[in-house]
PDB file of C-alpha atoms in Angstrom:
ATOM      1  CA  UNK A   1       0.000   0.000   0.000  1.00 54.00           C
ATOM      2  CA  UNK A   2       2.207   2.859  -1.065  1.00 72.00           C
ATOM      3  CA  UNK A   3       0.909   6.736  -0.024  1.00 91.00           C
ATOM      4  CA  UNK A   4       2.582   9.263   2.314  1.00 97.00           C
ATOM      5  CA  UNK A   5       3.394   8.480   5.891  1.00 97.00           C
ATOM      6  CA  UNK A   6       2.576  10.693   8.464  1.00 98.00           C
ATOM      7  CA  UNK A   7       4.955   9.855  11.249  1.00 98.00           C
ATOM      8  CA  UNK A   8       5.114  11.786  15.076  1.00 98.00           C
ATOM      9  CA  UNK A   9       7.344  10.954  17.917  1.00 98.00           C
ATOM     10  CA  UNK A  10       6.447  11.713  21.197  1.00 98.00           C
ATOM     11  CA  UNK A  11       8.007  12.504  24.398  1.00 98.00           C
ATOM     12  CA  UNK A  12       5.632  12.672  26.878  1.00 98.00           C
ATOM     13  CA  UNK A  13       5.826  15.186  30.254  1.00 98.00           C
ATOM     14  CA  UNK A  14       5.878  13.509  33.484  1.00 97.00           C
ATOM     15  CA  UNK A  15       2.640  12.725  34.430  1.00 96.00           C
ATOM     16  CA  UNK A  16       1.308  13.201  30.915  1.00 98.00           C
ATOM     17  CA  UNK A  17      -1.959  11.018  30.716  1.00 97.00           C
ATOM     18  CA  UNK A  18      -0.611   8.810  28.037  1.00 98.00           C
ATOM     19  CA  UNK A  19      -2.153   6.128  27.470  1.00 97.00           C
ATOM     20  CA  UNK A  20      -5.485   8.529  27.112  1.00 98.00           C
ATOM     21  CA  UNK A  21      -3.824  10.470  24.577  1.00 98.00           C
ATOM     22  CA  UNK A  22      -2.971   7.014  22.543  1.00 97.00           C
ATOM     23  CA  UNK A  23      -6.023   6.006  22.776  1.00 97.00           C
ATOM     24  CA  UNK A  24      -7.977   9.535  21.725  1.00 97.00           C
ATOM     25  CA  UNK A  25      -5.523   9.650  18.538  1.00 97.00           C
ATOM     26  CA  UNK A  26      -6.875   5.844  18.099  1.00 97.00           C
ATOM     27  CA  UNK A  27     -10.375   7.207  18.211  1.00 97.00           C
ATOM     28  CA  UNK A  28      -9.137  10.142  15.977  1.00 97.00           C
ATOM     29  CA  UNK A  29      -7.870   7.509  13.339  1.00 97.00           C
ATOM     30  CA  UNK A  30     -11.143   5.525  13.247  1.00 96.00           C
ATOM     31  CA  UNK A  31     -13.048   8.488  12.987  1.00 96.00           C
ATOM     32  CA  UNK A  32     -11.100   9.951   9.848  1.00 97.00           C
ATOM     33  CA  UNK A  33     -11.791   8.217   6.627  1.00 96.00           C
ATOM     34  CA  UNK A  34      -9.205   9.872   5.146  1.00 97.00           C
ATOM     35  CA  UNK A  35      -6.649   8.238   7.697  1.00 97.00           C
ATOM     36  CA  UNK A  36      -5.673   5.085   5.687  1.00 96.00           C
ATOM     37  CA  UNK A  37      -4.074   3.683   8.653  1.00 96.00           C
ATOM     38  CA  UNK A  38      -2.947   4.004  11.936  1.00 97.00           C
ATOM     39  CA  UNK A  39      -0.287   2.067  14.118  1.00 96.00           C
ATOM     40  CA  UNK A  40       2.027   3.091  16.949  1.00 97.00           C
ATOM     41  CA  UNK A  41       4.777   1.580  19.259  1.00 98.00           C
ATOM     42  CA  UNK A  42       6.363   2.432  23.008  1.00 98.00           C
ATOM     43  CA  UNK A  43      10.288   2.005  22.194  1.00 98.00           C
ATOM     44  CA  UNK A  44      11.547  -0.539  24.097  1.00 96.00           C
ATOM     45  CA  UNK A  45      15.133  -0.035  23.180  1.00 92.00           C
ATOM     46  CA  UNK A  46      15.311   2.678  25.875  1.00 92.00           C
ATOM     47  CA  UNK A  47      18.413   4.275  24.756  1.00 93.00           C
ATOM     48  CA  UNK A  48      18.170   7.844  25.344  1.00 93.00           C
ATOM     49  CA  UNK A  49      22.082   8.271  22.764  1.00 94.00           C
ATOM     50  CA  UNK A  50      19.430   6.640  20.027  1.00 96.00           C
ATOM     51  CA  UNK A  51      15.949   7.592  20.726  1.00 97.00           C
ATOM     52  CA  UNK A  52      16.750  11.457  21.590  1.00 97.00           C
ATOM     53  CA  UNK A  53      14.379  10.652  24.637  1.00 97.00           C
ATOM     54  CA  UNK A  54      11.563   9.581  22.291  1.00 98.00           C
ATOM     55  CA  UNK A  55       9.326   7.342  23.238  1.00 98.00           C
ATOM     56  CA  UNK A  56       6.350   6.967  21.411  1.00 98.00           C
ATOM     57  CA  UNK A  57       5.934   6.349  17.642  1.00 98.00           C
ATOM     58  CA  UNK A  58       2.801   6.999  15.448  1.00 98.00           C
ATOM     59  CA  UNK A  59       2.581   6.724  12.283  1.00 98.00           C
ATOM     60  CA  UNK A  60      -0.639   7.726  10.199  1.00 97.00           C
ATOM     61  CA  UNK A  61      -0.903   6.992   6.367  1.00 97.00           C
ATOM     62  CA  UNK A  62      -2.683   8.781   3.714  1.00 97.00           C
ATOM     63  CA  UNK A  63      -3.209   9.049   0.043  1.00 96.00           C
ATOM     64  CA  UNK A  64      -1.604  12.084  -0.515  1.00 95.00           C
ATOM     65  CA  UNK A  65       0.226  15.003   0.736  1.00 93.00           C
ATOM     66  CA  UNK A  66      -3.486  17.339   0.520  1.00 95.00           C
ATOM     67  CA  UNK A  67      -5.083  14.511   2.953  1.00 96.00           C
ATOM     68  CA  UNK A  68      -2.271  15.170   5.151  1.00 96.00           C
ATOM     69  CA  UNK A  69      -2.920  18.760   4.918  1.00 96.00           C
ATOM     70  CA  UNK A  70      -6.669  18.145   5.381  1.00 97.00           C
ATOM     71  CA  UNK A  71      -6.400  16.488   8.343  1.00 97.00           C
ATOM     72  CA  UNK A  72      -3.757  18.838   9.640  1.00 96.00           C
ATOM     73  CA  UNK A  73      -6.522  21.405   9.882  1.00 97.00           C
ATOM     74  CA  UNK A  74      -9.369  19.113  10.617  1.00 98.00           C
ATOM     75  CA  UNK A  75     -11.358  20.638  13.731  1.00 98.00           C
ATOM     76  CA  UNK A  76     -11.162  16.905  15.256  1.00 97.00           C
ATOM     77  CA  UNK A  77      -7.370  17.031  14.507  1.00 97.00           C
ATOM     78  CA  UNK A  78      -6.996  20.983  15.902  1.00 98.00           C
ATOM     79  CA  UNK A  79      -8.843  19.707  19.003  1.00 97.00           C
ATOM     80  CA  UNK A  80      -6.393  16.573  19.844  1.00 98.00           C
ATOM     81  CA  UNK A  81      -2.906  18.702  18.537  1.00 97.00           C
ATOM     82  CA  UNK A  82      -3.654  20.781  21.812  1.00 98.00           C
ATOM     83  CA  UNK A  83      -3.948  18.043  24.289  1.00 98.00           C
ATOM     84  CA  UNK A  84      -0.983  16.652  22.671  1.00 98.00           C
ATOM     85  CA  UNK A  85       1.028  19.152  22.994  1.00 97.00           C
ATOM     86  CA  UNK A  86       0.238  20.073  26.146  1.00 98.00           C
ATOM     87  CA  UNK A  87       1.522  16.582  27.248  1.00 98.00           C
ATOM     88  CA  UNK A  88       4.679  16.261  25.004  1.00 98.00           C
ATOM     89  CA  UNK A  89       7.525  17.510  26.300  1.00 98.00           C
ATOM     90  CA  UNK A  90       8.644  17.318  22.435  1.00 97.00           C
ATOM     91  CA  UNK A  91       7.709  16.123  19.304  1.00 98.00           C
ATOM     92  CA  UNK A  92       9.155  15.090  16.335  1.00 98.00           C
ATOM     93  CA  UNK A  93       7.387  14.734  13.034  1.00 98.00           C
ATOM     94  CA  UNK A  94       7.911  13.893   9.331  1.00 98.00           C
ATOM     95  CA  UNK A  95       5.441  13.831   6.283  1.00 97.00           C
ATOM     96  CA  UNK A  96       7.313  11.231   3.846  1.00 98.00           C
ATOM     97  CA  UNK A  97       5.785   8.995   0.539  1.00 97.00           C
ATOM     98  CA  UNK A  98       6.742   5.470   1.860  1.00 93.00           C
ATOM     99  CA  UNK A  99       8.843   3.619  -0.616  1.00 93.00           C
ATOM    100  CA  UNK A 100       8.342  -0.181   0.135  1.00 92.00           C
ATOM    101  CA  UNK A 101      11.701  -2.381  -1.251  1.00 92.00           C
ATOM    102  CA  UNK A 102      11.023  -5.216   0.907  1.00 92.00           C
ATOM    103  CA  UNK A 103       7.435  -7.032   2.401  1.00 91.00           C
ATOM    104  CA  UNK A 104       7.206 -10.321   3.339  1.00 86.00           C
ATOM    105  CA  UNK A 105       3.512 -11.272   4.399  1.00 71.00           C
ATOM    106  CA  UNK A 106       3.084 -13.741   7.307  1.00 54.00           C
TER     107      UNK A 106
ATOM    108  CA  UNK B   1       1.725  -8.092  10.034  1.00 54.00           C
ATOM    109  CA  UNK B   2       2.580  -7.970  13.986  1.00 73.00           C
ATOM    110  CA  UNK B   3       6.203  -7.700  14.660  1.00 91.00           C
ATOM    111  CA  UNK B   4       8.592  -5.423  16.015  1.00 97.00           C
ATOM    112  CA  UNK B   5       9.935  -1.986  14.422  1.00 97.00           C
ATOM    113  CA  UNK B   6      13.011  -0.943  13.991  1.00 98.00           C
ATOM    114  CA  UNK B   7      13.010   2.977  13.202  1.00 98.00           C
ATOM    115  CA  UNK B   8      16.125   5.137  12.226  1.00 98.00           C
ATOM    116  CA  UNK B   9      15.840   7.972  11.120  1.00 98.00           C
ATOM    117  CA  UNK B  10      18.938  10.185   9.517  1.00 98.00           C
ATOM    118  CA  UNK B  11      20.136  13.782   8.662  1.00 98.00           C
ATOM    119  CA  UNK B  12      22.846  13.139   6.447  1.00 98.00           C
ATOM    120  CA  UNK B  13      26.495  15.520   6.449  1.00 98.00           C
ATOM    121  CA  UNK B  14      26.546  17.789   3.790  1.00 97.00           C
ATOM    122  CA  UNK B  15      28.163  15.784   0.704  1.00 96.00           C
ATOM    123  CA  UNK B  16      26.712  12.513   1.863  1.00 98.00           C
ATOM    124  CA  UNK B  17      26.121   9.639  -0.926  1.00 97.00           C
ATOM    125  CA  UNK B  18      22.561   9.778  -0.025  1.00 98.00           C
ATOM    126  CA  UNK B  19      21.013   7.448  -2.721  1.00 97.00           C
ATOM    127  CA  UNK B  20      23.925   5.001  -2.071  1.00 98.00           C
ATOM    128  CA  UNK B  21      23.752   4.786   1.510  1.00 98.00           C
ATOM    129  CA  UNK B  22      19.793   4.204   1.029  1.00 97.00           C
ATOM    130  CA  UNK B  23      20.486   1.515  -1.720  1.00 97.00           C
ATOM    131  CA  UNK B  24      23.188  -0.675   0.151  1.00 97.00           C
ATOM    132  CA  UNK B  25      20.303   0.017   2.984  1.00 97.00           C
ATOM    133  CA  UNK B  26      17.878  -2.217   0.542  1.00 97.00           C
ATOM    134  CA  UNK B  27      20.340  -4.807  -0.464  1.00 97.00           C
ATOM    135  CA  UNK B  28      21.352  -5.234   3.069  1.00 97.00           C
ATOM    136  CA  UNK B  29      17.155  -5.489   3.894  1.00 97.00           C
ATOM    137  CA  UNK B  30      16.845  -7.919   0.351  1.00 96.00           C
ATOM    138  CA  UNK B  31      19.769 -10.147   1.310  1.00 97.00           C
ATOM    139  CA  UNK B  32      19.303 -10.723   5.382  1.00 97.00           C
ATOM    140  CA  UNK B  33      16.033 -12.722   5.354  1.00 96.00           C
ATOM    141  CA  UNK B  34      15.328 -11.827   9.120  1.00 97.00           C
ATOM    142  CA  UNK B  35      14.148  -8.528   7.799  1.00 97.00           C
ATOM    143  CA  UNK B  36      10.611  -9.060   7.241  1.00 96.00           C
ATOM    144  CA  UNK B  37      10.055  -5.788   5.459  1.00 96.00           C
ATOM    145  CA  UNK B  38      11.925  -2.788   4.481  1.00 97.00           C
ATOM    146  CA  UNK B  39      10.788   1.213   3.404  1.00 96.00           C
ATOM    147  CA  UNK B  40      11.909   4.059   3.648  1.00 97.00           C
ATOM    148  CA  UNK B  41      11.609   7.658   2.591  1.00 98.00           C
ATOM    149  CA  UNK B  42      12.427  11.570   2.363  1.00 98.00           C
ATOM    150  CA  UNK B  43      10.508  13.747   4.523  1.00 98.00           C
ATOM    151  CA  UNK B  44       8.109  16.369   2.035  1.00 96.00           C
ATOM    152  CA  UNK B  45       7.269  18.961   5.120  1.00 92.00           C
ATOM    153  CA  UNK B  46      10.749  20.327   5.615  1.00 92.00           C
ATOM    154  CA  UNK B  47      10.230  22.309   8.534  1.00 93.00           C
ATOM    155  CA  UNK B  48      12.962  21.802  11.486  1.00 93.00           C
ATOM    156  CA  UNK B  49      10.802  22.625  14.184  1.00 94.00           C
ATOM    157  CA  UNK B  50       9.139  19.177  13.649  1.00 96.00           C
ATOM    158  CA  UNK B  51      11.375  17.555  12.081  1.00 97.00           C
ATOM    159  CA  UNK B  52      14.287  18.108  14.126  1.00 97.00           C
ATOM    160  CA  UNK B  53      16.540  18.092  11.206  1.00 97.00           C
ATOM    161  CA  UNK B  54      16.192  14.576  10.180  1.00 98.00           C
ATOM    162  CA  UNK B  55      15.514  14.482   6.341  1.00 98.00           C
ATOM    163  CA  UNK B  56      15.122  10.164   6.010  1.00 98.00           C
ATOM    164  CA  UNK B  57      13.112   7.686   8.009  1.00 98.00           C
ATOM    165  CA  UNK B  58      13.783   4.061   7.378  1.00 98.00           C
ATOM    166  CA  UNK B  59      11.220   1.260   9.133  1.00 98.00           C
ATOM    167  CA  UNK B  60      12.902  -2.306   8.960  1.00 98.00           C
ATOM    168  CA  UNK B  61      10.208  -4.951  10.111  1.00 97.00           C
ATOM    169  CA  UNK B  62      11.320  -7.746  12.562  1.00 97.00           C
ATOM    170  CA  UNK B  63       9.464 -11.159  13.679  1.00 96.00           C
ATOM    171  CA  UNK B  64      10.825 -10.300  17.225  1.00 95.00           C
ATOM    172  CA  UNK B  65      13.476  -8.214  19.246  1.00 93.00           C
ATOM    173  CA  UNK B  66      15.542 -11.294  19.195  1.00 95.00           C
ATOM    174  CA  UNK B  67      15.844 -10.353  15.600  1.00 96.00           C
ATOM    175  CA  UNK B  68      16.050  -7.114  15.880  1.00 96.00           C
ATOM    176  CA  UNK B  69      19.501  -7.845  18.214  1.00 96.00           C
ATOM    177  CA  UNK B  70      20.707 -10.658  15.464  1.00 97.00           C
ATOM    178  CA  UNK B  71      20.402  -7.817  12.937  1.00 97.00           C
ATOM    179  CA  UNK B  72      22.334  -5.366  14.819  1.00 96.00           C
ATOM    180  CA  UNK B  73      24.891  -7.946  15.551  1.00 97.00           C
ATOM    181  CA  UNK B  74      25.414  -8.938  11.859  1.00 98.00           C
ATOM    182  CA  UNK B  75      28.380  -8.564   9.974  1.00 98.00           C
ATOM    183  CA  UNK B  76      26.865  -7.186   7.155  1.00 97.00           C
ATOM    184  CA  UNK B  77      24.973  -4.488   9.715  1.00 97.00           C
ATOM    185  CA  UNK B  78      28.157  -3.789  11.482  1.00 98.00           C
ATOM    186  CA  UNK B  79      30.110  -2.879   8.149  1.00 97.00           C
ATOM    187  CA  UNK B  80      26.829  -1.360   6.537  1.00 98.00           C
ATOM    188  CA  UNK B  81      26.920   0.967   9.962  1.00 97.00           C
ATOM    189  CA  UNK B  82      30.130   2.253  10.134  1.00 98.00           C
ATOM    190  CA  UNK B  83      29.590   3.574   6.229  1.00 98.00           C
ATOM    191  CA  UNK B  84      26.157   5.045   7.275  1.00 98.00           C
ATOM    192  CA  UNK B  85      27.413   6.485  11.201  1.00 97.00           C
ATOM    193  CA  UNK B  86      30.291   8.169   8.758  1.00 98.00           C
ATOM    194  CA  UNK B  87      27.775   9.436   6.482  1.00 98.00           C
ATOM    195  CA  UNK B  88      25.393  11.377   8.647  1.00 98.00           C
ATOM    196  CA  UNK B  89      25.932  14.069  11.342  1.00 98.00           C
ATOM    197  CA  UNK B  90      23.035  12.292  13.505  1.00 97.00           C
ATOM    198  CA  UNK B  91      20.835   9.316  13.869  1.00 98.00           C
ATOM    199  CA  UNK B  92      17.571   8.643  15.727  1.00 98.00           C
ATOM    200  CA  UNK B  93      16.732   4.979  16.613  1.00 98.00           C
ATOM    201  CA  UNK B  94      13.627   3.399  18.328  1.00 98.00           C
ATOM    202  CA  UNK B  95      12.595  -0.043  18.557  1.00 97.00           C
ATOM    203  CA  UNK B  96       8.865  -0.600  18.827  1.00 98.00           C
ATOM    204  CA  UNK B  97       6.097  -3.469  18.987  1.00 97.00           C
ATOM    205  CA  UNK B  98       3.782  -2.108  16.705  1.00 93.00           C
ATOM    206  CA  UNK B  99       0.414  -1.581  17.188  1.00 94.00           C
ATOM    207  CA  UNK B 100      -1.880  -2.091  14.291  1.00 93.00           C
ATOM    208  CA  UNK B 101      -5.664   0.093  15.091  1.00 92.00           C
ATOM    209  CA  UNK B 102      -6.488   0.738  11.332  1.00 92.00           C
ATOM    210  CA  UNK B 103      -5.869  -0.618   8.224  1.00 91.00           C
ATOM    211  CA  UNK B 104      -7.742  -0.067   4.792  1.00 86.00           C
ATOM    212  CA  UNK B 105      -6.041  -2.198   1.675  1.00 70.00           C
ATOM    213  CA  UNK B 106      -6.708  -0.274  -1.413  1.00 54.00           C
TER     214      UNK B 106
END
């Protein structure tokens, strides 16, 4: 399924309710239609040198880079971005069409 | 596909051999067979505040951290490292169970 990648990092503050906020950008994704997928991962690496003190992954696929854009300034989206930032002590994030060299289904 | 994700991401030193440090990246993911499934690509927002300077994001899919260690451990990783540590001025890395909520095949 090729199409452009929408991919945030997270690191959360202390006390950040984060496993609310993974589950309300869940919700988010189900909602969207335009939100081709969603998945997410907790590092479990844990090494600060590699993960810049990142420890949350999400990564959101689309059609194109105007769905991106649309759901950038989707009132649902606008609504969640504050809570999540509110939470994050940082974020990283990178819009990128996925190349896929390599799949091997189970 | 459940498994486990192994994410690096990369901003590359100036004068970098970009395209060959991504394609020795996909012969290494075509050749080790413990590399479920390989892609990649070149952030399209461009905006350092979120992207924190990293330009490439590469997602190499394991069966299991296990892997993931075998991988790293490689010879063919180890000398494929060195050429890409040289090659960039840093490197983000996060390995994560993923977490499959939505999927739509087109």
């Amino acid at each position: 399924m090729a199409g452009i990648k929408h991919l945030v990092m997270a690191k959360f503050k202390e006390g950040a309710a984060v496993e609310q906020l993974v589950l309300d950008m869940k919700k988010l994704a189900l909602e969207l239609d335009i939100i081709k997928s969603f998945e997410w991962g907790e590092d479990v690496m844990k090494n600060d040198k590699y993960s810049h003190g990142f420890t949350h992954t999400f990564i959101l696929m689309f059609d194109s880079a105007e769905d991106v854009a649309a759901y950038i300034k989707h009132p649902l989206h606008v609504e969640y971005a504050k809570k999540f930032r509110a939470g994050t002590e940082k974020i990283l994030a990178v819009d990128f069409p996925t190349v896929i060299d390599k799949i091997t289904t189970a």
